[in-house]
Amino acid sequence: MARRCTSASSRRSGSTGPRASSRASRSTCGRRSSGPRASSSRSRSALRASPSCAIRSRASRDRKLAPVELSIRTIAEDEFADYARAVESAFSEVPTAEDIRRERRLLPLDRCLAAFVEGQIVGTAALLPIPMTVPGGDLEVGYVTAVGVKPTHRRRGINAELMRRQLEDGRERGDLVHVLYASEAAIYGRYGYGLATFGLSIDVESDRAAFVRGYEPSGEVRLAEPEAAVPDVLAVHDAVRPTRPGMVQLDEQRFDYTLHEHGADRELPRFFALHEGEAGVDGYAIYRVRHDWAEGMPSSVLTVRDLQALTPGACADLWRYVLDVDLTERVRAWNRPADEPLLHLLREPRRLRATLRDGLWLRLVDVAGALGARSYASEGAVVLEVRDALCPWNEGRVLLEAGAGERGAASPAHAEPDLVCTVNELGAAYLGGISLRQLARAGRVEERTAGALARADAMLGWDPAPWCPYVF
């Protein structure tokens, strides 16, 4: 869930850009990279036994919190249960034994960083390597999750140190891109993340959800038992995924993890509806129903957990199905794509009560490597001056060149820059859904060469809108 990408130590609003990043890096300790190759000499095993250090953040000075002696390393197998409990404590929750087993099946131990004080885990930050669709292809990214600091140790800079160490470790391992869902949007801009996708939340009254004239069903919808439906669901997902940047590869284990609910909703049954088209199963909807019979009247709420389709007809049929389930008063969905087709299927789109919110946050760990790992919509070249105080190996000018529909090439440049921005803005634009001109209108990108913004946007832009429906 999105709540796993949070920090109990970081609830203050933070600004984006190099200045915020430099504050975070100054509050940390240990060896810091001083150039493109400086950190590569430190072996991965160093994360298992890093030197202790005293951390005193600005917040701790303001609140007169005592500095702590901190060590950060990866965890061993017999430490995972304590690790999972530390994660949940940051959210004021207690994991069940099954929660801990589910987390362990998902996360590789060598990507689970823990902050220790006096032998106790007080902070966590994990990463799941996973293939993600990027414009024109596939890229293994680091999906950041399980980030938290115990309430007893908040406001001491522990989260900042964990984030810095995670980025350094990622660079050593060859990571190009890290992504996450944030429980609090103010946290991760200070670490160089940019807002790369938006999610749409909808809440529509079932009896006010008539479709536009001309709609005709294109197939049949049937209910299936969850276990029997999973192979068809994953097959549809595998076919949809290459068409939309931001979507990640799922297997049965990851799929089970993403559907797991926390709190009261974990007891609600899930329903799997499969759409049968001419060629077989070409879409699915997964939903749950919270029943309510206020004063004897049915007023239940149906919540769509996931809905994917290979054809416009299957998409329309599946939405029509969930909107017509008997005894429900409302249909809700969280984190739908910004270009959700239902907006154009309803006769009264205002009835959707659509709300736009931040979605996936993206961080370029290796700017040149990441820019060269995706394709571009049009031919062009642009010199970018990138500012990245937290990851100094990214600082400097880079020439981005690409042909239409081809992978790009990024190389060091000495020419005057066409555009100047921080790594946050490049991360926001990386999947093709956020334009640099949008960011420039917000004062976040500087155009030094007339026409460079339009040229860069023509290269970087992509359709459809990026979207990651699965939160780890």
PDB file of C-alpha atoms in Angstrom, residues 62-274:
ATOM      1  CA  ASP A  62      14.811  23.045  16.889  1.00  0.00           C
ATOM      2  CA  ARG A  63      13.118  20.612  19.266  1.00  0.00           C
ATOM      3  CA  LYS A  64      16.214  19.895  21.375  1.00  0.00           C
ATOM      4  CA  LEU A  65      16.089  16.184  20.567  1.00  0.00           C
ATOM      5  CA  ALA A  66      19.229  14.310  21.483  1.00  0.00           C
ATOM      6  CA  PRO A  67      21.428  13.088  18.621  1.00  0.00           C
ATOM      7  CA  VAL A  68      21.617   9.325  18.205  1.00  0.00           C
ATOM      8  CA  GLU A  69      24.458   6.933  17.468  1.00  0.00           C
ATOM      9  CA  LEU A  70      23.259   5.272  14.284  1.00  0.00           C
ATOM     10  CA  SER A  71      24.443   2.393  12.139  1.00  0.00           C
ATOM     11  CA  ILE A  72      22.859   1.423   8.823  1.00  0.00           C
ATOM     12  CA  ARG A  73      23.164  -1.967   7.167  1.00  0.00           C
ATOM     13  CA  THR A  74      21.198  -4.666   5.393  1.00  0.00           C
ATOM     14  CA  ILE A  75      19.489  -7.256   7.544  1.00  0.00           C
ATOM     15  CA  ALA A  76      19.886 -10.990   8.087  1.00  0.00           C
ATOM     16  CA  GLU A  77      17.133 -13.587   7.780  1.00  0.00           C
ATOM     17  CA  ASP A  78      16.580 -13.824  11.531  1.00  0.00           C
ATOM     18  CA  GLU A  79      16.098 -10.041  11.734  1.00  0.00           C
ATOM     19  CA  PHE A  80      13.269  -9.797   9.215  1.00  0.00           C
ATOM     20  CA  ALA A  81      10.389 -10.164  11.682  1.00  0.00           C
ATOM     21  CA  ASP A  82      11.763  -7.289  13.767  1.00  0.00           C
ATOM     22  CA  TYR A  83      12.257  -5.333  10.548  1.00  0.00           C
ATOM     23  CA  ALA A  84       8.613  -5.811   9.531  1.00  0.00           C
ATOM     24  CA  ARG A  85       7.411  -4.807  12.995  1.00  0.00           C
ATOM     25  CA  ALA A  86       9.525  -1.654  12.826  1.00  0.00           C
ATOM     26  CA  VAL A  87       7.958  -0.777   9.465  1.00  0.00           C
ATOM     27  CA  GLU A  88       4.434  -1.190  10.813  1.00  0.00           C
ATOM     28  CA  SER A  89       5.173   0.742  13.996  1.00  0.00           C
ATOM     29  CA  ALA A  90       5.831   3.819  11.848  1.00  0.00           C
ATOM     30  CA  PHE A  91       2.185   3.522  10.760  1.00  0.00           C
ATOM     31  CA  SER A  92       0.911   2.723  14.255  1.00  0.00           C
ATOM     32  CA  GLU A  93       0.028  -0.807  13.200  1.00  0.00           C
ATOM     33  CA  VAL A  94       1.032  -4.299  14.308  1.00  0.00           C
ATOM     34  CA  PRO A  95       1.670  -6.896  11.581  1.00  0.00           C
ATOM     35  CA  THR A  96       0.187 -10.369  11.758  1.00  0.00           C
ATOM     36  CA  ALA A  97       2.351 -13.440  11.220  1.00  0.00           C
ATOM     37  CA  GLU A  98       0.904 -13.714   7.712  1.00  0.00           C
ATOM     38  CA  ASP A  99       1.726 -10.051   7.023  1.00  0.00           C
ATOM     39  CA  ILE A 100       5.350 -10.758   7.916  1.00  0.00           C
ATOM     40  CA  ARG A 101       5.473 -13.858   5.703  1.00  0.00           C
ATOM     41  CA  ARG A 102       3.958 -11.916   2.814  1.00  0.00           C
ATOM     42  CA  GLU A 103       6.530  -9.136   3.167  1.00  0.00           C
ATOM     43  CA  ARG A 104       9.362 -11.656   3.323  1.00  0.00           C
ATOM     44  CA  ARG A 105       8.246 -13.399   0.131  1.00  0.00           C
ATOM     45  CA  LEU A 106       8.331 -10.053  -1.656  1.00  0.00           C
ATOM     46  CA  LEU A 107      11.510  -8.366  -0.470  1.00  0.00           C
ATOM     47  CA  PRO A 108      15.124  -9.442  -1.104  1.00  0.00           C
ATOM     48  CA  LEU A 109      17.165  -9.211   2.094  1.00  0.00           C
ATOM     49  CA  ASP A 110      20.083  -7.495   0.370  1.00  0.00           C
ATOM     50  CA  ARG A 111      17.796  -4.559  -0.512  1.00  0.00           C
ATOM     51  CA  CYS A 112      16.363  -4.163   3.021  1.00  0.00           C
ATOM     52  CA  LEU A 113      18.224  -1.341   4.778  1.00  0.00           C
ATOM     53  CA  ALA A 114      17.775  -0.892   8.514  1.00  0.00           C
ATOM     54  CA  ALA A 115      18.885   1.879  10.847  1.00  0.00           C
ATOM     55  CA  PHE A 116      20.011   0.578  14.240  1.00  0.00           C
ATOM     56  CA  VAL A 117      20.298   2.439  17.545  1.00  0.00           C
ATOM     57  CA  GLU A 118      21.703   0.456  20.463  1.00  0.00           C
ATOM     58  CA  GLY A 119      21.063  -2.769  18.565  1.00  0.00           C
ATOM     59  CA  GLN A 120      17.392  -2.012  17.872  1.00  0.00           C
ATOM     60  CA  ILE A 121      15.868  -1.354  14.435  1.00  0.00           C
ATOM     61  CA  VAL A 122      14.455   2.180  14.447  1.00  0.00           C
ATOM     62  CA  GLY A 123      14.263   2.948  10.715  1.00  0.00           C
ATOM     63  CA  THR A 124      13.708   0.991   7.508  1.00  0.00           C
ATOM     64  CA  ALA A 125      13.903   1.405   3.741  1.00  0.00           C
ATOM     65  CA  ALA A 126      13.532  -1.473   1.286  1.00  0.00           C
ATOM     66  CA  LEU A 127      13.615  -1.805  -2.478  1.00  0.00           C
ATOM     67  CA  LEU A 128      12.046  -4.316  -4.858  1.00  0.00           C
ATOM     68  CA  PRO A 129      13.790  -4.732  -8.245  1.00  0.00           C
ATOM     69  CA  ILE A 130      10.995  -5.062 -10.800  1.00  0.00           C
ATOM     70  CA  PRO A 131      10.579  -4.598 -14.583  1.00  0.00           C
ATOM     71  CA  MET A 132       8.568  -1.495 -15.511  1.00  0.00           C
ATOM     72  CA  THR A 133       7.303  -0.297 -18.867  1.00  0.00           C
ATOM     73  CA  VAL A 134       9.022   2.899 -20.007  1.00  0.00           C
ATOM     74  CA  PRO A 135       8.418   4.665 -23.321  1.00  0.00           C
ATOM     75  CA  GLY A 136       9.419   2.223 -26.029  1.00  0.00           C
ATOM     76  CA  GLY A 137      10.442  -0.702 -23.867  1.00  0.00           C
ATOM     77  CA  ASP A 138      11.126  -2.292 -20.514  1.00  0.00           C
ATOM     78  CA  LEU A 139      13.460  -1.269 -17.693  1.00  0.00           C
ATOM     79  CA  GLU A 140      14.203  -2.888 -14.348  1.00  0.00           C
ATOM     80  CA  VAL A 141      13.589  -0.223 -11.723  1.00  0.00           C
ATOM     81  CA  GLY A 142      13.975  -0.145  -7.957  1.00  0.00           C
ATOM     82  CA  TYR A 143      10.507   0.081  -6.387  1.00  0.00           C
ATOM     83  CA  VAL A 144      11.075   1.705  -2.985  1.00  0.00           C
ATOM     84  CA  THR A 145       8.851   0.461  -0.184  1.00  0.00           C
ATOM     85  CA  ALA A 146       8.733  -0.242   3.564  1.00  0.00           C
ATOM     86  CA  VAL A 147      10.141   3.189   4.427  1.00  0.00           C
ATOM     87  CA  GLY A 148       9.510   4.234   7.998  1.00  0.00           C
ATOM     88  CA  VAL A 149      11.016   5.503  11.240  1.00  0.00           C
ATOM     89  CA  LYS A 150       9.708   4.527  14.655  1.00  0.00           C
ATOM     90  CA  PRO A 151       7.754   7.315  16.379  1.00  0.00           C
ATOM     91  CA  THR A 152      10.299   7.273  19.221  1.00  0.00           C
ATOM     92  CA  HIS A 153      13.118   8.286  16.850  1.00  0.00           C
ATOM     93  CA  ARG A 154      11.480  10.741  14.478  1.00  0.00           C
ATOM     94  CA  ARG A 155      12.968  14.151  13.636  1.00  0.00           C
ATOM     95  CA  ARG A 156      16.562  12.984  13.941  1.00  0.00           C
ATOM     96  CA  GLY A 157      17.508  12.765  10.263  1.00  0.00           C
ATOM     97  CA  ILE A 158      17.281   8.969  10.154  1.00  0.00           C
ATOM     98  CA  ASN A 159      15.029   8.909   7.101  1.00  0.00           C
ATOM     99  CA  ALA A 160      17.369  11.266   5.239  1.00  0.00           C
ATOM    100  CA  GLU A 161      20.337   9.006   5.951  1.00  0.00           C
ATOM    101  CA  LEU A 162      18.431   5.919   4.808  1.00  0.00           C
ATOM    102  CA  MET A 163      17.425   7.605   1.554  1.00  0.00           C
ATOM    103  CA  ARG A 164      20.960   8.759   0.853  1.00  0.00           C
ATOM    104  CA  ARG A 165      22.384   5.329   1.517  1.00  0.00           C
ATOM    105  CA  GLN A 166      19.738   3.683  -0.649  1.00  0.00           C
ATOM    106  CA  LEU A 167      20.649   5.922  -3.583  1.00  0.00           C
ATOM    107  CA  GLU A 168      24.368   5.277  -3.142  1.00  0.00           C
ATOM    108  CA  ASP A 169      23.772   1.539  -2.946  1.00  0.00           C
ATOM    109  CA  GLY A 170      21.541   1.711  -6.014  1.00  0.00           C
ATOM    110  CA  ARG A 171      24.224   3.462  -7.983  1.00  0.00           C
ATOM    111  CA  GLU A 172      26.793   0.829  -7.055  1.00  0.00           C
ATOM    112  CA  ARG A 173      24.422  -1.906  -8.205  1.00  0.00           C
ATOM    113  CA  GLY A 174      23.724  -0.205 -11.523  1.00  0.00           C
ATOM    114  CA  ASP A 175      20.178   0.999 -10.773  1.00  0.00           C
ATOM    115  CA  LEU A 176      19.034   3.639 -13.249  1.00  0.00           C
ATOM    116  CA  VAL A 177      15.643   4.593 -11.801  1.00  0.00           C
ATOM    117  CA  HIS A 178      13.914   4.349  -8.415  1.00  0.00           C
ATOM    118  CA  VAL A 179      10.146   4.798  -7.999  1.00  0.00           C
ATOM    119  CA  LEU A 180       7.688   4.883  -5.119  1.00  0.00           C
ATOM    120  CA  TYR A 181       4.204   5.775  -3.934  1.00  0.00           C
ATOM    121  CA  ALA A 182       4.352   8.289  -1.089  1.00  0.00           C
ATOM    122  CA  SER A 183       1.947   8.305   1.832  1.00  0.00           C
ATOM    123  CA  GLU A 184       2.823  11.991   2.256  1.00  0.00           C
ATOM    124  CA  ALA A 185       3.602  13.905  -0.920  1.00  0.00           C
ATOM    125  CA  ALA A 186       5.885  16.422   0.796  1.00  0.00           C
ATOM    126  CA  ILE A 187       8.526  13.886   1.762  1.00  0.00           C
ATOM    127  CA  TYR A 188      10.361  12.688  -1.311  1.00  0.00           C
ATOM    128  CA  GLY A 189      10.957  15.803  -3.374  1.00  0.00           C
ATOM    129  CA  ARG A 190      13.824  16.622  -1.027  1.00  0.00           C
ATOM    130  CA  TYR A 191      15.500  13.385  -2.147  1.00  0.00           C
ATOM    131  CA  GLY A 192      15.297  14.166  -5.852  1.00  0.00           C
ATOM    132  CA  TYR A 193      12.025  12.421  -6.707  1.00  0.00           C
ATOM    133  CA  GLY A 194       9.687  14.022  -9.236  1.00  0.00           C
ATOM    134  CA  LEU A 195       5.945  13.478  -9.627  1.00  0.00           C
ATOM    135  CA  ALA A 196       5.726  11.317 -12.768  1.00  0.00           C
ATOM    136  CA  THR A 197       2.095  10.131 -12.814  1.00  0.00           C
ATOM    137  CA  PHE A 198      -1.299  11.204 -11.581  1.00  0.00           C
ATOM    138  CA  GLY A 199      -4.053   8.957 -10.293  1.00  0.00           C
ATOM    139  CA  LEU A 200      -7.781   9.539 -10.621  1.00  0.00           C
ATOM    140  CA  SER A 201     -10.166   8.712  -7.777  1.00  0.00           C
ATOM    141  CA  ILE A 202     -13.847   8.384  -8.638  1.00  0.00           C
ATOM    142  CA  ASP A 203     -17.047   8.126  -6.598  1.00  0.00           C
ATOM    143  CA  VAL A 204     -20.233   7.798  -8.653  1.00  0.00           C
ATOM    144  CA  GLU A 205     -23.851   7.066  -7.751  1.00  0.00           C
ATOM    145  CA  SER A 206     -24.832   3.879  -9.544  1.00  0.00           C
ATOM    146  CA  ASP A 207     -28.211   5.204 -10.657  1.00  0.00           C
ATOM    147  CA  ARG A 208     -26.651   8.345 -12.199  1.00  0.00           C
ATOM    148  CA  ALA A 209     -24.107   6.487 -14.346  1.00  0.00           C
ATOM    149  CA  ALA A 210     -25.855   6.181 -17.700  1.00  0.00           C
ATOM    150  CA  PHE A 211     -23.558   5.740 -20.699  1.00  0.00           C
ATOM    151  CA  VAL A 212     -23.541   7.908 -23.799  1.00  0.00           C
ATOM    152  CA  ARG A 213     -25.946   6.914 -26.550  1.00  0.00           C
ATOM    153  CA  GLY A 214     -24.651   4.317 -28.945  1.00  0.00           C
ATOM    154  CA  TYR A 215     -23.068   1.990 -26.410  1.00  0.00           C
ATOM    155  CA  GLU A 216     -23.538  -1.684 -27.242  1.00  0.00           C
ATOM    156  CA  PRO A 217     -22.053  -4.638 -25.334  1.00  0.00           C
ATOM    157  CA  SER A 218     -19.137  -6.288 -27.108  1.00  0.00           C
ATOM    158  CA  GLY A 219     -18.946  -9.513 -25.092  1.00  0.00           C
ATOM    159  CA  GLU A 220     -19.989 -11.312 -21.931  1.00  0.00           C
ATOM    160  CA  VAL A 221     -18.930 -10.798 -18.324  1.00  0.00           C
ATOM    161  CA  ARG A 222     -18.744 -13.776 -15.970  1.00  0.00           C
ATOM    162  CA  LEU A 223     -17.721 -14.206 -12.350  1.00  0.00           C
ATOM    163  CA  ALA A 224     -14.865 -16.586 -11.576  1.00  0.00           C
ATOM    164  CA  GLU A 225     -13.402 -18.033  -8.413  1.00  0.00           C
ATOM    165  CA  PRO A 226     -10.309 -16.036  -7.390  1.00  0.00           C
ATOM    166  CA  GLU A 227      -7.782 -18.862  -7.665  1.00  0.00           C
ATOM    167  CA  ALA A 228      -9.144 -19.984 -11.021  1.00  0.00           C
ATOM    168  CA  ALA A 229      -9.202 -16.409 -12.344  1.00  0.00           C
ATOM    169  CA  VAL A 230      -5.578 -15.502 -11.559  1.00  0.00           C
ATOM    170  CA  PRO A 231      -4.004 -17.040 -14.717  1.00  0.00           C
ATOM    171  CA  ASP A 232      -6.448 -15.150 -16.961  1.00  0.00           C
ATOM    172  CA  VAL A 233      -5.945 -11.941 -14.985  1.00  0.00           C
ATOM    173  CA  LEU A 234      -2.164 -12.148 -15.286  1.00  0.00           C
ATOM    174  CA  ALA A 235      -2.414 -12.951 -19.001  1.00  0.00           C
ATOM    175  CA  VAL A 236      -4.511  -9.830 -19.608  1.00  0.00           C
ATOM    176  CA  HIS A 237      -2.144  -7.770 -17.482  1.00  0.00           C
ATOM    177  CA  ASP A 238       0.874  -9.056 -19.431  1.00  0.00           C
ATOM    178  CA  ALA A 239      -0.802  -8.011 -22.685  1.00  0.00           C
ATOM    179  CA  VAL A 240      -1.814  -4.565 -21.401  1.00  0.00           C
ATOM    180  CA  ARG A 241       1.470  -3.720 -19.680  1.00  0.00           C
ATOM    181  CA  PRO A 242       3.660  -2.985 -22.745  1.00  0.00           C
ATOM    182  CA  THR A 243       1.148  -0.407 -23.968  1.00  0.00           C
ATOM    183  CA  ARG A 244       1.358   1.953 -20.977  1.00  0.00           C
ATOM    184  CA  PRO A 245       4.466   3.429 -19.304  1.00  0.00           C
ATOM    185  CA  GLY A 246       4.602   2.966 -15.555  1.00  0.00           C
ATOM    186  CA  MET A 247       3.063  -0.491 -15.383  1.00  0.00           C
ATOM    187  CA  VAL A 248       5.120  -3.162 -13.642  1.00  0.00           C
ATOM    188  CA  GLN A 249       5.534  -6.873 -14.236  1.00  0.00           C
ATOM    189  CA  LEU A 250       3.397  -9.090 -12.016  1.00  0.00           C
ATOM    190  CA  ASP A 251       3.664 -12.721 -11.039  1.00  0.00           C
ATOM    191  CA  GLU A 252       1.339 -14.561  -8.655  1.00  0.00           C
ATOM    192  CA  GLN A 253       3.374 -13.546  -5.610  1.00  0.00           C
ATOM    193  CA  ARG A 254       3.464  -9.837  -6.469  1.00  0.00           C
ATOM    194  CA  PHE A 255      -0.181  -9.935  -7.514  1.00  0.00           C
ATOM    195  CA  ASP A 256      -1.201 -11.419  -4.166  1.00  0.00           C
ATOM    196  CA  TYR A 257       0.797  -8.749  -2.349  1.00  0.00           C
ATOM    197  CA  THR A 258      -0.776  -5.837  -4.218  1.00  0.00           C
ATOM    198  CA  LEU A 259      -4.307  -7.083  -3.507  1.00  0.00           C
ATOM    199  CA  HIS A 260      -3.715  -7.533   0.217  1.00  0.00           C
ATOM    200  CA  GLU A 261      -5.794  -5.131   2.281  1.00  0.00           C
ATOM    201  CA  HIS A 262      -4.989  -3.605   5.659  1.00  0.00           C
ATOM    202  CA  GLY A 263      -7.450  -2.697   8.364  1.00  0.00           C
ATOM    203  CA  ALA A 264     -11.158  -3.500   8.292  1.00  0.00           C
ATOM    204  CA  ASP A 265     -11.295  -4.135   4.542  1.00  0.00           C
ATOM    205  CA  ARG A 266      -9.027  -7.181   4.777  1.00  0.00           C
ATOM    206  CA  GLU A 267     -12.071  -9.290   5.750  1.00  0.00           C
ATOM    207  CA  LEU A 268     -14.142  -8.325   2.710  1.00  0.00           C
ATOM    208  CA  PRO A 269     -14.302 -10.942  -0.070  1.00  0.00           C
ATOM    209  CA  ARG A 270     -12.918 -10.059  -3.486  1.00  0.00           C
ATOM    210  CA  PHE A 271     -14.867 -10.710  -6.663  1.00  0.00           C
ATOM    211  CA  PHE A 272     -13.238 -11.433 -10.022  1.00  0.00           C
ATOM    212  CA  ALA A 273     -15.217 -10.566 -13.158  1.00  0.00           C
ATOM    213  CA  LEU A 274     -13.767 -11.744 -16.489  1.00  0.00           C
TER     214      LEU A 274
END
